[in-house]
mmCIF file of C-alpha atoms in Angstrom:
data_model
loop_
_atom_site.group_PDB
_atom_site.id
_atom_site.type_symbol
_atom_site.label_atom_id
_atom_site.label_comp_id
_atom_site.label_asym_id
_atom_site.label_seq_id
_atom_site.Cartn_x
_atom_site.Cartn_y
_atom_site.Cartn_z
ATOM 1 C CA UNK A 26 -72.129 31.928 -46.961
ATOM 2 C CA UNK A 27 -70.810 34.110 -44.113
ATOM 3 C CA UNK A 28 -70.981 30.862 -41.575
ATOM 4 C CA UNK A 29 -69.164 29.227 -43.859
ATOM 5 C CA UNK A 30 -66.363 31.534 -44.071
ATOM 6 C CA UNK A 31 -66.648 31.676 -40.819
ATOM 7 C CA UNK A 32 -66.169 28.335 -40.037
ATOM 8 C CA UNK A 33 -63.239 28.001 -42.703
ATOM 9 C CA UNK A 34 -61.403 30.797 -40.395
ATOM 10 C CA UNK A 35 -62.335 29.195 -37.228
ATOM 11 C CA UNK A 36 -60.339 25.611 -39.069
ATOM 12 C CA UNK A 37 -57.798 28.032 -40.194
ATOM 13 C CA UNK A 38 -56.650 29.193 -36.495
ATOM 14 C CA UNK A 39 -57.154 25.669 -35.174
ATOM 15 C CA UNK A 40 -54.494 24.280 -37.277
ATOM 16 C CA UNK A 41 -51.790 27.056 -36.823
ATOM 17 C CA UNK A 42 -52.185 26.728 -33.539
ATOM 18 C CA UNK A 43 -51.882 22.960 -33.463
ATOM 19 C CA UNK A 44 -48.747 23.445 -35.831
ATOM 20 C CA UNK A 45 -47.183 26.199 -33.870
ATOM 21 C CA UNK A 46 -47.768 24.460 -30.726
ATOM 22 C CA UNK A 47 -45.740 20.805 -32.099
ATOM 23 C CA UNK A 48 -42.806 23.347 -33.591
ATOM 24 C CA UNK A 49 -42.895 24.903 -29.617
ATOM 25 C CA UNK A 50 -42.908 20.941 -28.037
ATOM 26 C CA UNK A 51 -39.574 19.873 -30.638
ATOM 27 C CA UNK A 52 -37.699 22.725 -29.821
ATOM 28 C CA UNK A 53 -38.117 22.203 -26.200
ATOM 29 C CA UNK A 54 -36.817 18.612 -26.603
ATOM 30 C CA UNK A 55 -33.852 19.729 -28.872
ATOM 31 C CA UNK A 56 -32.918 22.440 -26.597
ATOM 32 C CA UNK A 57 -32.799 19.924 -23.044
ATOM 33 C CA UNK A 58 -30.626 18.023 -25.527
ATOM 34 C CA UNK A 59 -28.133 20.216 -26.384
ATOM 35 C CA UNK A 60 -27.830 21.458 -22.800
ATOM 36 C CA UNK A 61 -28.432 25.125 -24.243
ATOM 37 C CA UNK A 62 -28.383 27.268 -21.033
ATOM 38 C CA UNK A 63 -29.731 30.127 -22.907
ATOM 39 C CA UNK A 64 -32.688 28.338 -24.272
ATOM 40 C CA UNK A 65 -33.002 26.080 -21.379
ATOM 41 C CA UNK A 66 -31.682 24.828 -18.020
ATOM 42 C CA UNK A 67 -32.542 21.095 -18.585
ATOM 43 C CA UNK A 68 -29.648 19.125 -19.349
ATOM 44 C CA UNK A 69 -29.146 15.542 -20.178
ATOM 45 C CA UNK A 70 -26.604 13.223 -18.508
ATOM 46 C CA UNK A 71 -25.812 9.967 -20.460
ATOM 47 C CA UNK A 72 -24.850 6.777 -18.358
ATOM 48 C CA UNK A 73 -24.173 3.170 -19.812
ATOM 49 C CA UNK A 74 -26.744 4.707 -22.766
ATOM 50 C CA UNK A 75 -29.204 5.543 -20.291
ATOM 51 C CA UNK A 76 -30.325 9.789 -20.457
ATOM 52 C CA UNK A 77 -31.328 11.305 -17.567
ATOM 53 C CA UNK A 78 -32.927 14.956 -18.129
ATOM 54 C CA UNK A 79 -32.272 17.204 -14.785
ATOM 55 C CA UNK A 80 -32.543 20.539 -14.382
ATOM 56 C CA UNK A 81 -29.353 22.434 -13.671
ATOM 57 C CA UNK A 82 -31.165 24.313 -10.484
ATOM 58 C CA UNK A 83 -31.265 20.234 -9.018
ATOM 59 C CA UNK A 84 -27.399 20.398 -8.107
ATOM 60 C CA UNK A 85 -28.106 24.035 -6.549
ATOM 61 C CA UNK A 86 -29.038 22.355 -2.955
ATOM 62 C CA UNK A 87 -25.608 20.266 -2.684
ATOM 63 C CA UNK A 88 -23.219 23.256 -3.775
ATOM 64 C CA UNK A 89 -20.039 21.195 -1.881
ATOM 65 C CA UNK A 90 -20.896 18.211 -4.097
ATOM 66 C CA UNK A 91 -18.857 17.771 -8.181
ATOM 67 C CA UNK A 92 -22.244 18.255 -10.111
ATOM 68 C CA UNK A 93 -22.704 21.400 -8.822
ATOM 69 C CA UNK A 94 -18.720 22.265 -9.654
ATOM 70 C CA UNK A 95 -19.445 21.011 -12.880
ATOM 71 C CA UNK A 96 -22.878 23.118 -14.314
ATOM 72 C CA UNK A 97 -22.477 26.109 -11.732
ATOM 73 C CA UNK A 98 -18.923 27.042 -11.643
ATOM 74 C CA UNK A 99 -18.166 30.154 -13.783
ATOM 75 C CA UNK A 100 -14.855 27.904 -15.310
ATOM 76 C CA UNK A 101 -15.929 24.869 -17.936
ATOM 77 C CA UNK A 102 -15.147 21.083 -15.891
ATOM 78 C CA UNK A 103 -16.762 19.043 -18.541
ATOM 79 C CA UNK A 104 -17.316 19.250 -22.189
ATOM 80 C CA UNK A 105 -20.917 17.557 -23.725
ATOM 81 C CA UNK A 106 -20.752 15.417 -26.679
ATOM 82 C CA UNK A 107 -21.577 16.414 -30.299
ATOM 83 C CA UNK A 108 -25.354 15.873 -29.324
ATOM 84 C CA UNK A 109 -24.624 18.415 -25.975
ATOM 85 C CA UNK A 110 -24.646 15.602 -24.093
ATOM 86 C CA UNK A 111 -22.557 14.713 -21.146
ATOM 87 C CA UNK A 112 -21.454 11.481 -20.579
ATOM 88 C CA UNK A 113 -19.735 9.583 -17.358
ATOM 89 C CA UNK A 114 -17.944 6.254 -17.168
ATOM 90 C CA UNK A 115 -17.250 4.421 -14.455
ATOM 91 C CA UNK A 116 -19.899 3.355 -12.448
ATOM 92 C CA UNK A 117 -23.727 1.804 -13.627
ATOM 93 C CA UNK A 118 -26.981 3.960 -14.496
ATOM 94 C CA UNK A 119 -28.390 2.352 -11.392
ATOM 95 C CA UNK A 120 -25.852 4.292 -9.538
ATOM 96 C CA UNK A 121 -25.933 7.030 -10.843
ATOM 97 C CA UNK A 122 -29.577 7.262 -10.155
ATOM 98 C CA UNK A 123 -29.174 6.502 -6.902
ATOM 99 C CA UNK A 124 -26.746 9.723 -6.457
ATOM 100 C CA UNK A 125 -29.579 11.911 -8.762
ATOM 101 C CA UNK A 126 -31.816 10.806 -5.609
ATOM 102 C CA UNK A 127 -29.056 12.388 -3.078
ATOM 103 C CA UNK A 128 -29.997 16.153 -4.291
ATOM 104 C CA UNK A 129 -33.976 15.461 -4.126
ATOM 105 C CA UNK A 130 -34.009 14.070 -0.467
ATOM 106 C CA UNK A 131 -30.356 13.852 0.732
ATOM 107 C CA UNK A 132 -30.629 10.428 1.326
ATOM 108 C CA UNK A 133 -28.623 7.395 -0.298
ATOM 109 C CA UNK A 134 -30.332 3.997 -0.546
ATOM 110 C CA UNK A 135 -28.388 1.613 -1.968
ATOM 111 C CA UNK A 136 -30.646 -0.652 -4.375
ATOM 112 C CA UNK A 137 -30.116 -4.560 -3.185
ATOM 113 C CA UNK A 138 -27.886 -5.242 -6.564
ATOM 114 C CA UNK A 139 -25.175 -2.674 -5.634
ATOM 115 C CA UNK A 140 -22.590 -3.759 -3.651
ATOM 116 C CA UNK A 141 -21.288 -1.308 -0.664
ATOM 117 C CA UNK A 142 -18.294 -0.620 -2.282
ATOM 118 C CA UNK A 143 -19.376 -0.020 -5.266
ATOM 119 C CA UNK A 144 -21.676 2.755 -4.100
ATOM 120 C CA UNK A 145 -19.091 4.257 -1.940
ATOM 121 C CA UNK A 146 -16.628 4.302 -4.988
ATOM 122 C CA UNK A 147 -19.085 7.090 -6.830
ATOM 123 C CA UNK A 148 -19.635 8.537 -3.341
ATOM 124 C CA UNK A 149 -16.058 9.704 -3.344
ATOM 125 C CA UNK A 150 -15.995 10.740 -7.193
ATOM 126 C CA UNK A 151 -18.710 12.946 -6.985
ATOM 127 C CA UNK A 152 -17.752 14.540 -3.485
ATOM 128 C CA UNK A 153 -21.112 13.315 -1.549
ATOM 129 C CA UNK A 154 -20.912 12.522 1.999
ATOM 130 C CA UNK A 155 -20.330 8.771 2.737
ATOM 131 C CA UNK A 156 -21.874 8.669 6.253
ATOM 132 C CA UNK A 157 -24.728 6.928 7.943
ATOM 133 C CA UNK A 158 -27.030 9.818 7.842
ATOM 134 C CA UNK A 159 -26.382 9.740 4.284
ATOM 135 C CA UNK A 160 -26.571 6.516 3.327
ATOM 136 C CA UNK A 161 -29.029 3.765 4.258
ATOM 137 C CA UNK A 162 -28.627 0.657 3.234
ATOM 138 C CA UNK A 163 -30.077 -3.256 4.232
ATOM 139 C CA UNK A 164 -26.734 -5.122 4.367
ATOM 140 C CA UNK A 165 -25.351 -3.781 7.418
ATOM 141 C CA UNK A 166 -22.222 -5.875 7.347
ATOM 142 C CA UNK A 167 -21.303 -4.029 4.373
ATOM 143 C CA UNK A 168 -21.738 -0.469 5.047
ATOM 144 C CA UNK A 169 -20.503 -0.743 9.052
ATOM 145 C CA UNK A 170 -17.057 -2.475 7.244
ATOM 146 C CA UNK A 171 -16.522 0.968 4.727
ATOM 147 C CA UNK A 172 -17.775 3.134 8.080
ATOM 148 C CA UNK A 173 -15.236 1.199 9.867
ATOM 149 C CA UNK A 174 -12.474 1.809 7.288
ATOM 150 C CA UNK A 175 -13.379 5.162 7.263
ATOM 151 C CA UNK A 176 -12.990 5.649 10.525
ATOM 152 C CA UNK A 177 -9.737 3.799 11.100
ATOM 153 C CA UNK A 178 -8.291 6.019 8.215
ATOM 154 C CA UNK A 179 -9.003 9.458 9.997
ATOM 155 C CA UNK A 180 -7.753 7.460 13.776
ATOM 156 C CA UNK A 181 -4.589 6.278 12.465
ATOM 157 C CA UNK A 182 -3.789 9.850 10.710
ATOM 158 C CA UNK A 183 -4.123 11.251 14.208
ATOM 159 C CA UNK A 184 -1.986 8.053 15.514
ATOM 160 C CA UNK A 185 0.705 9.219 13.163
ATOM 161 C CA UNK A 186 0.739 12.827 13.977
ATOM 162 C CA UNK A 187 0.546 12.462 17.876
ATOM 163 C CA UNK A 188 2.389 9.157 18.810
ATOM 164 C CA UNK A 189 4.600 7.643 15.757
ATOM 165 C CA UNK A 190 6.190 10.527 14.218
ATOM 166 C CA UNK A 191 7.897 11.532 17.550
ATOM 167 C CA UNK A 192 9.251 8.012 17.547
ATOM 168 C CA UNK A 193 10.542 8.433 14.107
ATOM 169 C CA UNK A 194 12.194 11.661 14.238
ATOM 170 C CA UNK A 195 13.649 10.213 17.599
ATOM 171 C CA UNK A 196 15.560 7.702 15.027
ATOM 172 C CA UNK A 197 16.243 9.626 12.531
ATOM 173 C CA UNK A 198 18.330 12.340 14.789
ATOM 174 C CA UNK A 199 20.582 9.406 16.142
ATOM 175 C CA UNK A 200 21.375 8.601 12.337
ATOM 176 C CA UNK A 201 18.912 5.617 11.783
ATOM 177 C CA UNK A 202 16.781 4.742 8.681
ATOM 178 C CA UNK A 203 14.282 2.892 9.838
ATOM 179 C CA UNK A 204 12.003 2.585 12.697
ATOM 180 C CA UNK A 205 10.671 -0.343 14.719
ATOM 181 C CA UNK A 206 7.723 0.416 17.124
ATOM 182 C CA UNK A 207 6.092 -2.191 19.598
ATOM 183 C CA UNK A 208 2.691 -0.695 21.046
ATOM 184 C CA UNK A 209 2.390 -1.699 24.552
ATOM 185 C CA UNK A 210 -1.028 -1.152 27.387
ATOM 186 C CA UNK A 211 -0.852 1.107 29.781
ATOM 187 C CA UNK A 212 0.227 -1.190 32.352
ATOM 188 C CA UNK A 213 2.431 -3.167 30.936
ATOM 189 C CA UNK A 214 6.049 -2.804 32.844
ATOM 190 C CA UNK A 215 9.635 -3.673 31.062
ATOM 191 C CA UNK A 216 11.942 -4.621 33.329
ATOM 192 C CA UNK A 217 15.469 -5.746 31.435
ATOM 193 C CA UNK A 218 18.561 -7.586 33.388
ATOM 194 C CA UNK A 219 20.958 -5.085 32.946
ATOM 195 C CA UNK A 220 23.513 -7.576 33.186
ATOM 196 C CA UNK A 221 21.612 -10.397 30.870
ATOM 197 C CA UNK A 222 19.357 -8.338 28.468
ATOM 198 C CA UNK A 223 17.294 -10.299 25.875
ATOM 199 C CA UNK A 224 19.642 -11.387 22.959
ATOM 200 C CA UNK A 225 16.958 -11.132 19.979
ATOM 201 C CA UNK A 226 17.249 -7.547 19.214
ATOM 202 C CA UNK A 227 14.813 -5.884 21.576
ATOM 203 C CA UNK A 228 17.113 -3.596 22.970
ATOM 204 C CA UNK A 229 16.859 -1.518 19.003
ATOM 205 C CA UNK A 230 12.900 -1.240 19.680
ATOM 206 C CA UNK A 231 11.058 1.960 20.548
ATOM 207 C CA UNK A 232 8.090 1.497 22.540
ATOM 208 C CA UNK A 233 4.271 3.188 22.846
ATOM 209 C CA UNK A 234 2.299 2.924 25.684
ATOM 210 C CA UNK A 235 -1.264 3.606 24.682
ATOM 211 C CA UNK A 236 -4.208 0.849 25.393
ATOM 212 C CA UNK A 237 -6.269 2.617 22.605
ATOM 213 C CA UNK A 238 -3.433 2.233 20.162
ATOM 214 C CA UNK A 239 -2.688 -1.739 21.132
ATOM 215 C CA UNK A 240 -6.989 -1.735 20.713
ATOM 216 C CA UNK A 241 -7.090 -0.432 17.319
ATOM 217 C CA UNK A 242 -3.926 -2.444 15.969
ATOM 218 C CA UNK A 243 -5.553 -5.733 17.223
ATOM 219 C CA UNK A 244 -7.805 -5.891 14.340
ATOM 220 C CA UNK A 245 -6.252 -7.053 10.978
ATOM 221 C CA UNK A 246 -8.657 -4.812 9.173
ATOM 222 C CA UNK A 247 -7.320 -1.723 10.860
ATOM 223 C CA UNK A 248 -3.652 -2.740 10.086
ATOM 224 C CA UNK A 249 -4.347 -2.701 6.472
ATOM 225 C CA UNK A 250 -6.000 0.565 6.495
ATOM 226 C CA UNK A 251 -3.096 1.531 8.645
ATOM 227 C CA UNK A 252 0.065 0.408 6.096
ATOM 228 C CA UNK A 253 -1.819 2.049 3.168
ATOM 229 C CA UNK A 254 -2.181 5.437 4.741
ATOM 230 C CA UNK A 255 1.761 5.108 5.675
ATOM 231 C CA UNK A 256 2.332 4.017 1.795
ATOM 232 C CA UNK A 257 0.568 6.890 0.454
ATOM 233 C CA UNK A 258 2.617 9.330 3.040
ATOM 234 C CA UNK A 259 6.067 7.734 0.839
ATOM 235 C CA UNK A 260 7.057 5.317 3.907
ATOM 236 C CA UNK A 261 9.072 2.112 2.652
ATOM 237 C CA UNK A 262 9.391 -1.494 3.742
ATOM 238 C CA UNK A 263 6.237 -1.005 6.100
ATOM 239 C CA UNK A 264 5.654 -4.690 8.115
ATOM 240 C CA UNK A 265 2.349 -4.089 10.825
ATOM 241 C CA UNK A 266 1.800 -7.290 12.952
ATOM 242 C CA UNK A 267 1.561 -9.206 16.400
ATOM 243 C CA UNK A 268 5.252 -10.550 17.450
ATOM 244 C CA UNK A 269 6.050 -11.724 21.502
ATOM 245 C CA UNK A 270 7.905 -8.913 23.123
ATOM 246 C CA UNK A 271 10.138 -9.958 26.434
ATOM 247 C CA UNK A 272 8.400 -7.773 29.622
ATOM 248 C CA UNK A 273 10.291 -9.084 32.363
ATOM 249 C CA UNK A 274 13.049 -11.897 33.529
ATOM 250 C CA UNK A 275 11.462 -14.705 34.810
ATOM 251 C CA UNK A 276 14.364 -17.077 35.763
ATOM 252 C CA UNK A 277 18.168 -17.881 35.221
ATOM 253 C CA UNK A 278 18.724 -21.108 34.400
ATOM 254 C CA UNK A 279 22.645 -22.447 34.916
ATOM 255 C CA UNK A 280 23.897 -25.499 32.565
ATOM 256 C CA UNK A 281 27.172 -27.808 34.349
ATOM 257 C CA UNK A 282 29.705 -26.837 32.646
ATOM 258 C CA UNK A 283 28.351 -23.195 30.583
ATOM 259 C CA UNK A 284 29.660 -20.192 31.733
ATOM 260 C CA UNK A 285 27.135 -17.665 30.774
ATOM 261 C CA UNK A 286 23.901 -18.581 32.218
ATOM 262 C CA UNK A 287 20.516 -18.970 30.320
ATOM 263 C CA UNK A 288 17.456 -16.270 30.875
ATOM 264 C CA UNK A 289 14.359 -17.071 30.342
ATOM 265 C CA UNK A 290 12.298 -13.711 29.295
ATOM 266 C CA UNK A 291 8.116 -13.528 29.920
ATOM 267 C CA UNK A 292 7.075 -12.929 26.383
ATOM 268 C CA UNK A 293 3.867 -11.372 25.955
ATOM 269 C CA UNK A 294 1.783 -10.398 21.942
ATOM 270 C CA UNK A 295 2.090 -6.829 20.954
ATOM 271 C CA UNK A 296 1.771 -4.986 17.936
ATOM 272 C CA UNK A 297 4.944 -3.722 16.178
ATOM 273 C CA UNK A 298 4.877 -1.227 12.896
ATOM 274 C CA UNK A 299 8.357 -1.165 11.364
ATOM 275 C CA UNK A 300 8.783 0.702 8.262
ATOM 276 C CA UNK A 301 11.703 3.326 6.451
ATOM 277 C CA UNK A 302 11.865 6.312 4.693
ATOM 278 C CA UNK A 303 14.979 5.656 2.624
ATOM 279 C CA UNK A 304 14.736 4.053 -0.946
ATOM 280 C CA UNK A 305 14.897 0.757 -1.702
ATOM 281 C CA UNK A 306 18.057 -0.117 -4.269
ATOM 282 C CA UNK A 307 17.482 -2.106 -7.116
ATOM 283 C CA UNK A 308 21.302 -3.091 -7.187
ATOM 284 C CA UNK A 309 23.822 -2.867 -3.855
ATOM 285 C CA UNK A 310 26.578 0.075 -4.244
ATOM 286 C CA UNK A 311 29.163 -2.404 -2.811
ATOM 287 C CA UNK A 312 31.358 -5.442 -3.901
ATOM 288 C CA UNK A 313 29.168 -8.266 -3.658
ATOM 289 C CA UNK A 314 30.918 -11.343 -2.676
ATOM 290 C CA UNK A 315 29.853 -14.802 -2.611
ATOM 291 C CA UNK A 316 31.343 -18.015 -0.904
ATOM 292 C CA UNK A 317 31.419 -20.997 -3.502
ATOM 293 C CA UNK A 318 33.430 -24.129 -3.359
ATOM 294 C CA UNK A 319 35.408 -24.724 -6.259
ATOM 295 C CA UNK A 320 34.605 -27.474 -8.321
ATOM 296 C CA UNK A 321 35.147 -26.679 -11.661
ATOM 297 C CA UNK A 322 38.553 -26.229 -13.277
ATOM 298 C CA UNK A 323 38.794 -23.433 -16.249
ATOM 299 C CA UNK A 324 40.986 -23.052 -19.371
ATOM 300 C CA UNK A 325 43.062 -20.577 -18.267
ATOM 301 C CA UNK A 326 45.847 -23.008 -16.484
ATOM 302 C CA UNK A 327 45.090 -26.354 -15.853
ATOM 303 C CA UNK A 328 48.065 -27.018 -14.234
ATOM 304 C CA UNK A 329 48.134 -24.058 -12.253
ATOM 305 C CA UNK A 330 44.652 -24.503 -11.012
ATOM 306 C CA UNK A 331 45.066 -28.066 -9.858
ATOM 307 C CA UNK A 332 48.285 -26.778 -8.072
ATOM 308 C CA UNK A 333 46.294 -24.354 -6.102
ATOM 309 C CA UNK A 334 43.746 -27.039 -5.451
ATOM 310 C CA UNK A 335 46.116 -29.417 -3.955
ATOM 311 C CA UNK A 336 47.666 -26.211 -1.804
ATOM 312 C CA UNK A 337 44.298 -24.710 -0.311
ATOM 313 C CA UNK A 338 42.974 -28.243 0.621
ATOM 314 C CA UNK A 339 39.276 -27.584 -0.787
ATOM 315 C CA UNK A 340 39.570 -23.825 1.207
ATOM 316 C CA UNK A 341 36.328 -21.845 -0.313
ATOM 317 C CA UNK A 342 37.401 -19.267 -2.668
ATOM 318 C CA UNK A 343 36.028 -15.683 -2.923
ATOM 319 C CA UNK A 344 34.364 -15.102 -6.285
ATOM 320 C CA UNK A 345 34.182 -11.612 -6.835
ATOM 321 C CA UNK A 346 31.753 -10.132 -10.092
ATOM 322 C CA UNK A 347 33.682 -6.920 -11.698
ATOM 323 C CA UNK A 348 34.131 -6.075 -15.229
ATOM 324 C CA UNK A 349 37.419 -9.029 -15.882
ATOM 325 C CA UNK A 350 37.358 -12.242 -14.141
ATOM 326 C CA UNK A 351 40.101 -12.308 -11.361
ATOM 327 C CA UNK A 352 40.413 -15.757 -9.664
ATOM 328 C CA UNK A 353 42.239 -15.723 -5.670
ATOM 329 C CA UNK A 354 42.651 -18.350 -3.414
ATOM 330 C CA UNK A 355 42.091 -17.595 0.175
ATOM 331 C CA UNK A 356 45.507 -19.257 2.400
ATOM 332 C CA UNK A 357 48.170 -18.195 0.884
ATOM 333 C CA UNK A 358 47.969 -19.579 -2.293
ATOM 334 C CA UNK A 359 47.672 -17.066 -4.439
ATOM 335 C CA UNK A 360 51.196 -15.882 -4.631
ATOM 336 C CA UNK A 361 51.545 -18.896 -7.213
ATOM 337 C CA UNK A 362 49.135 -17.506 -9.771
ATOM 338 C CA UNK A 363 51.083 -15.967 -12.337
ATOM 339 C CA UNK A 364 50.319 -11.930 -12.644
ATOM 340 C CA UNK A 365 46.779 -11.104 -14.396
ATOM 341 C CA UNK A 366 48.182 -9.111 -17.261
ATOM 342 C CA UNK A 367 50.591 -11.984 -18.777
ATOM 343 C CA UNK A 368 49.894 -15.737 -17.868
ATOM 344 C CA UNK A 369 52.945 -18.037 -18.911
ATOM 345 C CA UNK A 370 52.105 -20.721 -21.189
ATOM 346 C CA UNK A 371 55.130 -22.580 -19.815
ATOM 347 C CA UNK A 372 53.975 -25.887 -17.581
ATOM 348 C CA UNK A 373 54.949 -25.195 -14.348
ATOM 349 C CA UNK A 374 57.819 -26.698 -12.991
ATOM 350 C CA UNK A 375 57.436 -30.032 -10.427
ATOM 351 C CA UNK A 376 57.717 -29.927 -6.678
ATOM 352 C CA UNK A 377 60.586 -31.810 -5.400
ATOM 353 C CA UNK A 378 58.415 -33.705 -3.367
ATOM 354 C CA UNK A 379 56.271 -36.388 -4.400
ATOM 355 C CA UNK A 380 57.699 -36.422 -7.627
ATOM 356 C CA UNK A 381 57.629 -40.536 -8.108
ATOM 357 C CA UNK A 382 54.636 -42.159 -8.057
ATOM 358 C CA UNK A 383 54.053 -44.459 -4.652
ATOM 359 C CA UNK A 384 54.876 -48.226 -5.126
ATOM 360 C CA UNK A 385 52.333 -50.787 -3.773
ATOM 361 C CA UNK A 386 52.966 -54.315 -2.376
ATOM 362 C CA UNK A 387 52.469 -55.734 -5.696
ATOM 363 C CA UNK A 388 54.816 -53.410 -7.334
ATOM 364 C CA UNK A 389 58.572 -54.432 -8.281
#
């Protein structure tokens, strides 16, 4: 009898230990659910419907990084679901497990089905180095082109600063809007006939000489990295490119018969940046005129019309768009056109000339 009720107790503490110790297991899994930082410091982060349960102290190692911002900082960045999730958007689970792996090892590897881009894209959101100690990766040609873009960004800033702004303050204090810059080597010599310059436009062109500069602009890759930086600094109208730019006069060449003799420039390929920082009008502020031939005769005054015709001997006529239609004749005609507030209805009255019609042979 006593082993029995022994053995009843013994069964007794078995199973409210067993039950206490399921109750202990759910409310661990509710509480890494909600996020609960009083209950626990497990938190779940939901990508493309894939949960990942981290520990908040896993972002403590990368404290310059946005997770840490994000579950360290004393002011609230993000907001969890109804569940106490928190969810991202943008980029694949696969990524983002990838950039979990950054704060175990502080190393990158890009998985073979994520493109370069791609995995630099979430670099930049979440604030993580984009580097080659960072990041290793098989395609080579990929990551080298973003290291490359990277690094043309941050030599083209210093570009600006050093070189090109000089040159565009230089035209802005003589009153210009615009710049146009040709980047020339080192040892590259201009030598103009003062007397015969080059008749293209040169002579408006401020010039660089830097080797590393011609260098860097020689690659069409760099001169795209190169207009976006000057876009996002509010430059307008920004044309980088290769154009021939006259060095030196090679020879005068002297027609029979032409006064002014020819030049012939040596043209060699440079790079030129031309941009503004004024801008750009929708509409012009001024009169906008346009040359058309007249062909068409209106309603106003037939008569009149084909009297001015005859008088400006197919002249071109200035149309000119303002709120009424005004019609003038360019040679003198247009003192015959009767004033704009009142045209006469009366049929003009015949020339004294030319007032019978010509007789042929055949006539009688």
């Amino acid at each position: 009898m006593v082993l029995s009720d022994s053995l009843c107790e013994v069964t007794t503490a078995v199973n409210t230990l067993s039950t206490l110790t399921t109750t202990a297991s759910m409310s661990g899994v509710i509480s890494s659910g909600r996020g609960s930082s009083g209950m626990s410091d497990r938190i779940t982060l939901v990508v493309e419907n894939t949960r990942f349960v981290v520990s908040r102290d896993l972002f403590t190692s990368r404290k310059e990084t946005m997770l840490y911002s994000m579950f360290h900082s004393s002011a609230s960045l993000t907001k969890a679901n109804p569940k106490g999730e928190f969810e991202f958007e943008g980029f694949s689970a696969t990524v983002f497990k990838t950039i979990l792996e950054y704060y175990k090892t502080g190393l990158i590897k890009c998985p073979p089905s994520v493109t370069v881009p791609e995995l630099r894209e979430a670099c930049d959101y979440f604030l993580i180095p984009f580097d080659a100690s960072t990041i290793k990766c098989h395609n080579l040609r990929g990551l080298l082109h973003e290291l490359s873009n990277e690094g043309a960004r941050s030599q083209f800033e210093k570009f600006v600063e050093e070189r090109i702004l000089p040159e565009m303050v230089t035209s802005a204090k003589r009153g210009d809007r615009e710049s146009h810059i040709v980047i020339l080597l080192n040892e590259d010599v201009v030598d103009w006939d003062e007397e015969y310059p080059p008749q293209t436009g040169e002579e408006y062109s401020q010039i660089i000489y830097s080797t590393p500069m011609y260098r860097f602009f020689k690659y069409i890759e760099n001169r795209d990295v190169s207009k976006q930086v000057l876009k996002e600094r509010g430059l307008k109208k920004i044309r980088l490119g290769i154009e021939g730019f006259p060095t030196h006069k090679e020879k005068i060449r002297r027609r029979p018969g032409d006064r002014r003799p020819e030049v012939i420039y040596n043209y060699v390929q440079r790079p030129f940046i031309r941009m503004s920082w004024e801008k750009e009008e929708a509409k012009s502020r001024h009169v906008d005129f346009q040359c058309v031939r007249s062909k068409s005769i209106t309603n106003l005054s037939v008569d009149g019309i084909e009297s001015i015709e005859q008088n400006v001997n197919n002249e071109l006529i200035g149309v000119v768009a303002v709120d009424e239609i005004a019609i003038g004749a360019i040679g003198g005609a247009a003192a015959s056109l009767p004033p704009a507030s009142g045209l006469s209805n009366e049929p003009p009255v015949p020339s004294e000339t030319n007032t019978e019609p010509k007789k042929g042979p055949n006539a009688d």
